[in-house]
Coordinates of C-alpha atoms and ligand atoms in Angstrom, one line a residue:
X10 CA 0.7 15.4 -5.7
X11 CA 2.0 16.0 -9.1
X12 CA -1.1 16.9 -11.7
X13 CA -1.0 15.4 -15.1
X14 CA -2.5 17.4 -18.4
X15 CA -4.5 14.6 -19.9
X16 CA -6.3 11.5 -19.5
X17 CA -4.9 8.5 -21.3
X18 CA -7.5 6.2 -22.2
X19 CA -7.9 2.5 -20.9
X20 CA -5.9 -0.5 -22.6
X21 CA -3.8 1.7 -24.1
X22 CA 0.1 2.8 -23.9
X23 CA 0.4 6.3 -22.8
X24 CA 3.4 8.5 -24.1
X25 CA 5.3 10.3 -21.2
X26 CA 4.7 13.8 -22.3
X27 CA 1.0 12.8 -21.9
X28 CA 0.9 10.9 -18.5
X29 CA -1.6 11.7 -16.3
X30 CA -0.1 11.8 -12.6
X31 CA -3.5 12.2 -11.1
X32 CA -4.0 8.7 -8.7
X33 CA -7.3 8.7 -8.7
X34 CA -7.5 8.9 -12.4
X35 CA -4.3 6.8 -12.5
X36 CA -6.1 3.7 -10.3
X37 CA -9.3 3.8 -12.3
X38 CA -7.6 3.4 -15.8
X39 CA -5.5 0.8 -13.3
X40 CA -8.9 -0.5 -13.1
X41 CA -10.0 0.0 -16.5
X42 CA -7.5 -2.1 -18.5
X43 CA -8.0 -5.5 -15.7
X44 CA -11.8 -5.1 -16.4
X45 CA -10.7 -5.6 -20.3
X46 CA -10.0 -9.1 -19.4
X47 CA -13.4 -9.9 -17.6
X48 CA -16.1 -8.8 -20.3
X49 CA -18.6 -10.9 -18.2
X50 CA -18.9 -8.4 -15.6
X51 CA -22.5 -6.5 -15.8
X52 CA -21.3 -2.5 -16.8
X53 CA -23.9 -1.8 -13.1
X54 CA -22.0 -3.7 -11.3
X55 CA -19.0 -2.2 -12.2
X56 CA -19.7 1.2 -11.4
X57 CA -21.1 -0.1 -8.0
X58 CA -17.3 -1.3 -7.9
X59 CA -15.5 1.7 -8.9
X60 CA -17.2 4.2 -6.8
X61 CA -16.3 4.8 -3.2
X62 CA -19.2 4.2 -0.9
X63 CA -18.5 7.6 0.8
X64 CA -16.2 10.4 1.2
X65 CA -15.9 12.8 4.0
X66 CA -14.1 16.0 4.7
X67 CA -13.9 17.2 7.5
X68 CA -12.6 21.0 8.5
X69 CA -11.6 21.8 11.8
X70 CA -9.5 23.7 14.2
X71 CA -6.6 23.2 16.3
X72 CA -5.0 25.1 18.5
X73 CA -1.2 25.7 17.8
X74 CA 1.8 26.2 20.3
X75 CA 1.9 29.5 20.1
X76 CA -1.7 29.6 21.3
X77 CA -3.2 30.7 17.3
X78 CA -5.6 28.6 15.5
X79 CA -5.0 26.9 12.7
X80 CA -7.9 24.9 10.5
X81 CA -6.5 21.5 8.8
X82 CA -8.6 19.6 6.1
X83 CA -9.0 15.5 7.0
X84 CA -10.9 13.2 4.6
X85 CA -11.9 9.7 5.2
X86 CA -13.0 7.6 2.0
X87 CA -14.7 4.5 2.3
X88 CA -14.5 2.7 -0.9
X89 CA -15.8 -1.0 -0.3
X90 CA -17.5 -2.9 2.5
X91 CA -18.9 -5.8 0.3
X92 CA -16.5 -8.5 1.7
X93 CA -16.5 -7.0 5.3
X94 CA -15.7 -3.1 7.2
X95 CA -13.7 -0.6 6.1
X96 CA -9.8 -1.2 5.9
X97 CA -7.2 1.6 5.9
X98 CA -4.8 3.2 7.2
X99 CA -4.2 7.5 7.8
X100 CA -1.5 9.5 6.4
X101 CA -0.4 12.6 7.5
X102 CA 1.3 14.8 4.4
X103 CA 1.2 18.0 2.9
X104 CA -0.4 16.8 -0.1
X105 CA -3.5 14.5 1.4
X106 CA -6.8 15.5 -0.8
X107 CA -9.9 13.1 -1.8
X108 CA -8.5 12.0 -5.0
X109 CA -5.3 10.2 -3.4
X110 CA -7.4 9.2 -0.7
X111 CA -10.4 8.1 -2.9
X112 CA -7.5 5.6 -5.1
X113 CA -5.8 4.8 -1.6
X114 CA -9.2 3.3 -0.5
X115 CA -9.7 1.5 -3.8
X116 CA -6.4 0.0 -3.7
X117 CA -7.2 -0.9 -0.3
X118 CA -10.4 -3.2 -1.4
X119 CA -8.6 -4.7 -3.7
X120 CA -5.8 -5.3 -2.0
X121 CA -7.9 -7.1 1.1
X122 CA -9.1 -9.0 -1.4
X123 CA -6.2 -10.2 -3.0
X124 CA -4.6 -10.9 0.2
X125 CA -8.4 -12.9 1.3
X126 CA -9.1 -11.3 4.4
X127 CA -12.7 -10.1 5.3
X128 CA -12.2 -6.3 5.1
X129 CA -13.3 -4.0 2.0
X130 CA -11.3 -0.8 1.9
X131 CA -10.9 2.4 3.0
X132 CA -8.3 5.4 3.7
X133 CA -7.8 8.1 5.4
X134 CA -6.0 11.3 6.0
X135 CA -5.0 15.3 6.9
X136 CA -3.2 18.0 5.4
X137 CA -0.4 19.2 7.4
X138 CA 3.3 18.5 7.4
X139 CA 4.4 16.3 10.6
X140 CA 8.1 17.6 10.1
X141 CA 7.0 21.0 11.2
X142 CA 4.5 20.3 14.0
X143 CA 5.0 19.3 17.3
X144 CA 4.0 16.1 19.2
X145 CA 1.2 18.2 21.3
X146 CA -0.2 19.3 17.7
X147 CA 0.5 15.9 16.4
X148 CA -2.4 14.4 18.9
X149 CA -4.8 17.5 18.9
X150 CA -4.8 17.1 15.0
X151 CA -5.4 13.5 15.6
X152 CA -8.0 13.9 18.5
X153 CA -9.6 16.4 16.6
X154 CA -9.7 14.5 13.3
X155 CA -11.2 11.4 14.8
X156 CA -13.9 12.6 17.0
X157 CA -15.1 15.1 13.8
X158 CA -15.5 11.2 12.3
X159 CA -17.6 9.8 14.9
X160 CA -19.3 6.5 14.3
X161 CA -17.8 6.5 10.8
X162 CA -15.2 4.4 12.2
X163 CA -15.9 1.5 14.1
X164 CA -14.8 -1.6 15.1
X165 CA -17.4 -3.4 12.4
X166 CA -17.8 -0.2 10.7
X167 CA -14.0 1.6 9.2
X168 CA -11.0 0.5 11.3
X169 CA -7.9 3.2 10.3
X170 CA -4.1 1.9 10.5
X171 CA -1.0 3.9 10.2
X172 CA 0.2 5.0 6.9
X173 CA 3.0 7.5 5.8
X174 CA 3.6 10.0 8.8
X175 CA 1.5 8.2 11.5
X176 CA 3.0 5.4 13.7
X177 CA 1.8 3.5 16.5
X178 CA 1.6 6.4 18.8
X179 CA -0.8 8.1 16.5
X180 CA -3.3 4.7 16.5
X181 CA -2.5 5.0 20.7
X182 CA -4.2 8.7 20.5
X183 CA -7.1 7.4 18.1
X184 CA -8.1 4.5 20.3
X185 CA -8.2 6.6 23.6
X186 CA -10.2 9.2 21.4
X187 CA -12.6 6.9 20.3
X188 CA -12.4 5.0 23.9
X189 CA -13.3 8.4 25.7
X190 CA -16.3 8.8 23.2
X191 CA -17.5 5.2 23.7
X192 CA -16.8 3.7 26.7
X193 CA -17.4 0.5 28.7
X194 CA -16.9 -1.7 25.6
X195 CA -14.2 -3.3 24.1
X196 CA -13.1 -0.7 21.6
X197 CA -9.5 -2.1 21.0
X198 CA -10.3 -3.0 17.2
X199 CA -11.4 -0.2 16.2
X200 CA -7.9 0.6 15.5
X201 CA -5.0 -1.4 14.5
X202 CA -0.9 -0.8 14.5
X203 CA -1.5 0.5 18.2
X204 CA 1.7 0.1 20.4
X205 CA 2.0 -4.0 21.3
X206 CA 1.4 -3.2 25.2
X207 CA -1.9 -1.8 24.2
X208 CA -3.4 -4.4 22.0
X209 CA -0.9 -3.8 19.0
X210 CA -0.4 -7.1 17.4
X211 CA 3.7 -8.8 17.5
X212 CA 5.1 -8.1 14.3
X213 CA 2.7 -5.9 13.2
X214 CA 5.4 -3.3 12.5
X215 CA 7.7 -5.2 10.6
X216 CA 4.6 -6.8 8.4
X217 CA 4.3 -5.0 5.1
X218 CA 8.0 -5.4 5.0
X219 CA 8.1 -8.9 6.1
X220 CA 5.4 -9.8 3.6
X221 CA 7.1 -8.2 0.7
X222 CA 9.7 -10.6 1.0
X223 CA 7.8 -13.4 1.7
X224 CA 6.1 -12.4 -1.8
X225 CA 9.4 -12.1 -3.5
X226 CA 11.1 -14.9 -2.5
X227 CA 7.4 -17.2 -3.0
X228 CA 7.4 -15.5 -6.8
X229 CA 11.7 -16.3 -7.0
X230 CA 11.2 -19.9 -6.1
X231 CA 8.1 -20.3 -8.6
X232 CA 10.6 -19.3 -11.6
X233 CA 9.5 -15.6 -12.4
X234 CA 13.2 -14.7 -12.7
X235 CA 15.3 -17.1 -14.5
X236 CA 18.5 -17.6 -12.8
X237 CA 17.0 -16.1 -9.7
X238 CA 15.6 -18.9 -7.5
X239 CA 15.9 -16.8 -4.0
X240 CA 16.6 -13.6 -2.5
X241 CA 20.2 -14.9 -1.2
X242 CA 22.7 -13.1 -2.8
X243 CA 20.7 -11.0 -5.0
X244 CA 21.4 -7.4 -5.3
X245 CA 18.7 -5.0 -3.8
X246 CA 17.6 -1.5 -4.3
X247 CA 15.4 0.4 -1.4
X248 CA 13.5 3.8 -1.9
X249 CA 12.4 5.2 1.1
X250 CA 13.8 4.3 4.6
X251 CA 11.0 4.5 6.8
X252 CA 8.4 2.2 8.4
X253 CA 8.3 -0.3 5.4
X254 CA 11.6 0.7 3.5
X255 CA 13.8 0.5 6.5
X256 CA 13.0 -2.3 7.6
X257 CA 12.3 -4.4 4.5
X258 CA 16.2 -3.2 3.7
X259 CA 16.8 -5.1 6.7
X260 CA 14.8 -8.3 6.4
X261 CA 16.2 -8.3 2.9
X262 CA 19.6 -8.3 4.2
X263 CA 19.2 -10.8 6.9
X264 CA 17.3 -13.3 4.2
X265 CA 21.0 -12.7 2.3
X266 CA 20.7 -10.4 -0.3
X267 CA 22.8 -7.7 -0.5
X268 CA 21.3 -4.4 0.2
X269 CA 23.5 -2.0 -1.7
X270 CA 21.2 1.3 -2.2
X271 CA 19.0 3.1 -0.1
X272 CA 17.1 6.6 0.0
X273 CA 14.7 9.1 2.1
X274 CA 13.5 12.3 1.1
X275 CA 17.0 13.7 1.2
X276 CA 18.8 11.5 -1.5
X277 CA 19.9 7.7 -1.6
X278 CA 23.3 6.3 -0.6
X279 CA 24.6 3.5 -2.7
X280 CA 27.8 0.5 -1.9
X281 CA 28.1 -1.8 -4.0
X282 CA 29.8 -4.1 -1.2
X283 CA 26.4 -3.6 0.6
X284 CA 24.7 -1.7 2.9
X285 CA 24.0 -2.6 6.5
X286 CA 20.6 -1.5 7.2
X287 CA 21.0 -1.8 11.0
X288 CA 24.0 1.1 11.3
X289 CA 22.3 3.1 8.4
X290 CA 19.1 3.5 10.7
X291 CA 21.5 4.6 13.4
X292 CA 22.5 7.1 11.3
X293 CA 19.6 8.3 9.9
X294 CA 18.2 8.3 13.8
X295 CA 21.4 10.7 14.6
X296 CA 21.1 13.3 11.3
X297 CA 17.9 12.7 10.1
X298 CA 19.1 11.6 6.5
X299 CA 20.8 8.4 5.6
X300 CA 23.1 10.5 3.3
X301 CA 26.3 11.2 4.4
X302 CA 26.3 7.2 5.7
X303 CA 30.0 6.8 6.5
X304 CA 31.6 4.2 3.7
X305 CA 28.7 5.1 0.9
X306 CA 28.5 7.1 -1.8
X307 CA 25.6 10.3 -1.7
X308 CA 23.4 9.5 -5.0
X309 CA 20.0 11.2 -6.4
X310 CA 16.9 9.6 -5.6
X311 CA 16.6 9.4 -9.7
X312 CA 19.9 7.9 -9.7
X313 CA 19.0 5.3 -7.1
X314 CA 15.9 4.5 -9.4
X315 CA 18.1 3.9 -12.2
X316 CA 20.7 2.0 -10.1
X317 CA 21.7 -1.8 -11.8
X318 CA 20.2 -4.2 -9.4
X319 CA 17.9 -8.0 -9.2
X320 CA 15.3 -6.0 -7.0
X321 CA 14.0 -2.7 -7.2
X322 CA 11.9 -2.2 -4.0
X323 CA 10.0 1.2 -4.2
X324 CA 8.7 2.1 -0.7
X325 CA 8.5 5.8 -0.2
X326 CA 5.0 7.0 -2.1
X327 CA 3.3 7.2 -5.7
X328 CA 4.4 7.7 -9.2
X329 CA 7.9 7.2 -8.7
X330 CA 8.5 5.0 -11.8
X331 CA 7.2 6.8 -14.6
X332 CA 6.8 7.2 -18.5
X333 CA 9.8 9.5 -18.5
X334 CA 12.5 7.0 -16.4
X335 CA 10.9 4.0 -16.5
X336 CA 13.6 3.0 -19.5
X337 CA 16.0 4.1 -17.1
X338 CA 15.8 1.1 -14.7
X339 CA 17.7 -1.5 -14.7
X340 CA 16.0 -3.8 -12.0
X341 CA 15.3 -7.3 -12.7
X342 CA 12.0 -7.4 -10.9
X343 CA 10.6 -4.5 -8.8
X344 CA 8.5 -5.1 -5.8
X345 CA 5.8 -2.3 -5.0
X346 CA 6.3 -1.9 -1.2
X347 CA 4.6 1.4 -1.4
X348 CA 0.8 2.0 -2.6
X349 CA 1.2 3.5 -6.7
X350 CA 5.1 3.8 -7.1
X351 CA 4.5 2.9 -10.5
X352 CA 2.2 4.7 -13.2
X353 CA 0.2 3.1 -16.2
X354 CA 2.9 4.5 -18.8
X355 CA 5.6 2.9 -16.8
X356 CA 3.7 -0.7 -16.4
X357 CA 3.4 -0.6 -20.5
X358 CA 7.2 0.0 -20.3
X359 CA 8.2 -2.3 -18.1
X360 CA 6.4 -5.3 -19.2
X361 CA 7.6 -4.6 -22.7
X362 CA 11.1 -4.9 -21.4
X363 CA 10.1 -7.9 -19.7
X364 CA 10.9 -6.4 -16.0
X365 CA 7.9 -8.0 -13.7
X366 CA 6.2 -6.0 -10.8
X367 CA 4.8 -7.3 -8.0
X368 CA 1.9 -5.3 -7.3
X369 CA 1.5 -3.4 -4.3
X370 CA -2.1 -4.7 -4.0
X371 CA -0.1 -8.3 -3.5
X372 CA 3.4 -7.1 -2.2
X373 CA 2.6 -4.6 0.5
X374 CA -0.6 -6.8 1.5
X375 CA 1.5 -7.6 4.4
X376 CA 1.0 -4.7 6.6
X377 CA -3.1 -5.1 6.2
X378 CA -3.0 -8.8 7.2
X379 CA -1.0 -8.6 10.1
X380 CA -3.6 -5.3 11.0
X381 CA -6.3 -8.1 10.5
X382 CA -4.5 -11.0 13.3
X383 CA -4.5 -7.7 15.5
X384 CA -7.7 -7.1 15.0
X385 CA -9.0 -11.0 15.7
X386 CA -6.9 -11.0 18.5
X387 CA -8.4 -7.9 19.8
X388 CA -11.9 -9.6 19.6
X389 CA -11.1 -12.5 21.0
X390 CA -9.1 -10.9 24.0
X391 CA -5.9 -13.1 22.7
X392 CA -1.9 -12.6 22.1
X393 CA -0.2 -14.4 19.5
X394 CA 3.5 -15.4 19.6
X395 CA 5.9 -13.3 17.6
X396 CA 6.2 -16.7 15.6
X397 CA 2.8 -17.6 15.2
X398 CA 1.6 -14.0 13.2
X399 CA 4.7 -14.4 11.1
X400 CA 4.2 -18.2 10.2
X401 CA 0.5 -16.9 9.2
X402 CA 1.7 -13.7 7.3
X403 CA 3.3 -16.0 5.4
X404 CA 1.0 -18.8 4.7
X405 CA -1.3 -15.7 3.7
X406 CA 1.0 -14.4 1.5
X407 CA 2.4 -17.7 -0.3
X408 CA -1.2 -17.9 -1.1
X409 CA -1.6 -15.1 -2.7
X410 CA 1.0 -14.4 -4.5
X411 CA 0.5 -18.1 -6.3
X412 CA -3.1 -16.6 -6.6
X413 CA -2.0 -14.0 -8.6
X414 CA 0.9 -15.7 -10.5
X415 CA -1.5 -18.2 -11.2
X416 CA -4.6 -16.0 -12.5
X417 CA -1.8 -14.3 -15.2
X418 CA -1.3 -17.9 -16.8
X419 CA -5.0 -18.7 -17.1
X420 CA -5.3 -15.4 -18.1
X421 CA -2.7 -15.7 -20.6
X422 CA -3.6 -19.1 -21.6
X423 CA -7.0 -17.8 -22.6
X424 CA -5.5 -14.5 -24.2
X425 CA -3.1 -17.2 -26.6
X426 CA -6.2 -19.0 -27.5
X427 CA -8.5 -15.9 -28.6
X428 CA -10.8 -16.9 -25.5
X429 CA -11.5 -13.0 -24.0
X430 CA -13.1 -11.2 -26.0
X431 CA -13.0 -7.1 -25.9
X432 CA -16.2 -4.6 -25.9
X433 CA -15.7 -4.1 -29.6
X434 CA -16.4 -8.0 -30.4
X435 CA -12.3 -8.7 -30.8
X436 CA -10.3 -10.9 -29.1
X437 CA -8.0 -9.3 -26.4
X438 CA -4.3 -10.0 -28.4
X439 CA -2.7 -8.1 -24.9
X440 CA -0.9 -10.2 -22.4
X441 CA -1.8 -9.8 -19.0
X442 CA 0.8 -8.4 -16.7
X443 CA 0.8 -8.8 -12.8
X444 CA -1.2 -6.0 -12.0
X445 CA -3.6 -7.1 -14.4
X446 CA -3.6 -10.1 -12.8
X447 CA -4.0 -9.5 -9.1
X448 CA -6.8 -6.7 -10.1
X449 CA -8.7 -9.2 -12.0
X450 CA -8.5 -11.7 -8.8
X451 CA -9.5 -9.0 -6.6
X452 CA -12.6 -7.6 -8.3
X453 CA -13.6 -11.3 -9.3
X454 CA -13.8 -12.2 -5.8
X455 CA -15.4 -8.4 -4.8
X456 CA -18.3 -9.1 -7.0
X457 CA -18.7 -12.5 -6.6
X458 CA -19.3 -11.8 -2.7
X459 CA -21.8 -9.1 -4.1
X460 CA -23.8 -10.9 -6.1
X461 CA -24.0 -13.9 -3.4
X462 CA -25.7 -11.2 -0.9
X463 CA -27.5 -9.7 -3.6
X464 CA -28.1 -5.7 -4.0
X465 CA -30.1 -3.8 -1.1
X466 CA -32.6 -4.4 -0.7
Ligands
NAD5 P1 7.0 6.4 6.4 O1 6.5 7.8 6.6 O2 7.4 5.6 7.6 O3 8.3 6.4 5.4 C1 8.3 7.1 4.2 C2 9.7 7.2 3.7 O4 9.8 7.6 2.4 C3 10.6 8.1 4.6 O5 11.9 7.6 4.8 C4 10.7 9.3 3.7 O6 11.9 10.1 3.9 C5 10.8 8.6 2.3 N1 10.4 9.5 1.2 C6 9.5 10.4 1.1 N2 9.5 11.0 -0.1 C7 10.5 10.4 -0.8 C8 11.1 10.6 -2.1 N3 10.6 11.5 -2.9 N4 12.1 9.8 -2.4 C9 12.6 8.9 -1.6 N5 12.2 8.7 -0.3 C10 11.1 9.5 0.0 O7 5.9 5.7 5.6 P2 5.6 4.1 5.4 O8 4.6 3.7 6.4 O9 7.0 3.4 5.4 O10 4.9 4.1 4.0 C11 5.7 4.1 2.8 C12 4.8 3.6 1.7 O11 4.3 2.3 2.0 C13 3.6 4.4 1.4 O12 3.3 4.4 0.0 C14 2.5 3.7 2.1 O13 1.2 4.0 1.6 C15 2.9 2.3 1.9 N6 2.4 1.3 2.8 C16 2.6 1.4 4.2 C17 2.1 0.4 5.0 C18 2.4 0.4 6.5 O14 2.1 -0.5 7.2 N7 3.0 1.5 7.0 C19 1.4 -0.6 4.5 C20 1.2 -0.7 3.1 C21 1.7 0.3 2.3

């Protein structure tokens, strides 16, 4: 993760040569500028919101193929369990510490919220690069990590996900981890994103992608681009071409837009004719890159960002769109499919040019719903059709993305009229944008729920 040199402070525009790439920093003043626009929120209260509930490192050893050991650093942060457990899924990168864990977790509370499902947040993670380790390693690291955790995940307590790096074979080895340390129980939701034949929900793999276009095409037919009333024939832009990215390329594609960039950590490939996603992930499966993609063009990942396009669909990791190429793009709408792609100075940027994003808090809420019909199902000992999770995923996103479109207009509304008034006594002159918007929902309905059950004790 990329440091920043200072703090810019909340509400207002930050230059680029001052940005702050920190995400912890970078969700709280995320945080900061939405809490702008709801002055009626007691200051305790709000610190009770902004600060994780816990945080936990845990340091310990694995033994490598070779037969040395190596120590690897895990954290798991639980930010929120006001509206229900712990929600969140693990990544496994190089660069895991507390502070992108600690704003992971956040996200992830408000994001369950958003999204209305009865989970608060959470997020977890280990330091290690995947790409070097084998598959034994892979599972000590992961059987290791989990038991260190103990009862601080649970079925009612923290359920993990996967996340960048970890798959459904990762969630396989933390159930039968946490099953070997608990049996004779039902233990099957203390994990979701588990292989289907062992609990794992139908479509749970394809959900944050699924729901990202069931966001954007719910947002295109409500008018938020003119001239754009659906996904058909639009032109879109992918970054990142793995769990979510690959196949939200291909969902785009088979809704009818045109798919005519994509890119992994290698570089981006770009035809304007259109991509199919389908042979690309072939090809990627073959070399390991989707560069060199027979019939496309090799381009820069910063090329790709800047690419002409209707949708911009960032869904490889954080502060991708920035104070220093945010002028650059020339998307119509972006759609966060991964968690921070976009920083403060780039939302100030981006609103002024009057290019909406779809939070990720709304438009990867997908993946965390579906994990919540896996988790139900789980409970109850049921399967759901293919069908039915999808025709729910999208009843649960329709609703809240008109949530969210529809909190910015009040919002706005109120802004127009002088209505919100600031900490210093002045009206807010400031239009909301959508993250504003979705945050504002989110801790609305947070601390409603906490002041209906009152503080302990
Ligand atoms: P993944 O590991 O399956 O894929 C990540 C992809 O990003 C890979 O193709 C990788 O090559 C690419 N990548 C990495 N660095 C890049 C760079 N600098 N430029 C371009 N591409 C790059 O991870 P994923 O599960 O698809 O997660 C992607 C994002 O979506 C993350 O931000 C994650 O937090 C978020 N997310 C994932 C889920 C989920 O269900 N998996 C749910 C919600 C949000």
């Amino acid at each position: 993760m990329q440091e920043g040199r200072t703090l810019a402070s909340a509400g207002t525009a930050t230059s680029p040569a001052t940005e702050d790439l920190n995400v912890y920093r970078m969700s709280t003043l995320q945080l900061d500028r939405a809490l702008r626009y709801l002055p009626s929120i007691k200051r305790g209260l709000i610190d009770f919101l902004k600060r994780p509930a816990r945080s936990i490192i845990v340091e310990f050893p694995v033994e490598m193929e070779d037969g040395s050991v190596q120590t690897f650093t895990g954290y798991r942060v639980l930010h929120s369990r006001v509206r229900g457990p712990g929600k969140g899924g693990i990544r496994y990168h190089p660069d895991v510490n507390l502070d992108e864990v600690r704003a992971l977790a956040a996200w992830m509370t408000w994001k369950c919220a958003v999204a209305d499902i009865p989970y608060g947040g959470a997020k977890g993670g280990v330091a290690c690069d995947p790409k070097k380790l084998s598959e034994t390693v892979l599972r000590r690291i992961t059987r290791r990590y989990i038991a260190e955790l103990g009862d601080n995940i649970g079925p009612f307590e923290d359920i993990p996900a996967p996340d960048m790096y970890t798959d459904a074979k990762t969630m396989a080895w933390v159930y039968d981890t946490y099953q070997m340390m608990h049996p004779g129980r039902n233990n099957l939701p203390v994990v979701t994103g588990k292989p289907v034949d062992l609990g794992g929900s139908l479509g749970r793999r394809e959900a944050t992608a699924r729901g990202c276009l069931f966001a954007v095409q719910r947002a295109l037919s409500r008018g938020l681009l003119p001239g754009l009333s659906s996904v058909k024939d639009a032109t879109v832009v992918v970054q990142g071409f793995g769990n979510v990215g690959g196949i939200a390329a291909q969902l785009f594609h088979e809704a009818g837009a045109r798919v005519i960039a994509v890119s992994d950590s290698t570089g981006g490939i770009v035809n304007e004719s259109g991509l199919d996603p389908n042979a690309v992930a072939r090809h990627k499966e073959k070399t390991k890159s989707v560069q060199g993609f027979p019939g496309a063009r090799n381009i820069t990942n910063a090329e790709l960002l800047a690419w002409p396009c209707d949708i911009l669909i960032p869904a490889a990791m954080e502060c991708q769109l920035r104070g220093d190429n945010a002028e650059k793009v020339r998307a119509r709408l972006i759609a966060e499919a991964a968690n921070g792609p976009t920083t403060p100075a780039a939302d100030d940027i981006l609103f002024a040019r009057g290019i909406p994003v779809l939070p990720d808090i709304l438009a990867n809420a997908g993946g965390v719903t579906v994990s919540y019909f896996e988790w139900v199902q789980n409970i109850e000992n049921q399967r759901w059709d293919e069908a039915e999770v999808n025709e729910k995923l999208r009843v649960k996103m329709e609703r809240a993305t008109d949530a969210v479109l529809d909190k910015q207009r009040q919002l706005n509304e109120r802004v127009a009229k002088g209505e919100i008034i600031g900490a210093d006594g002045i009206p807010i002159r400031e239009q909301a944008d959508l993250r504003i918007a979705a945050l504002v929902l989110a801790v609305e309905r947070v601390a409603n729920v906490a002041l209906e059950r009152g503080i302990w004790p």
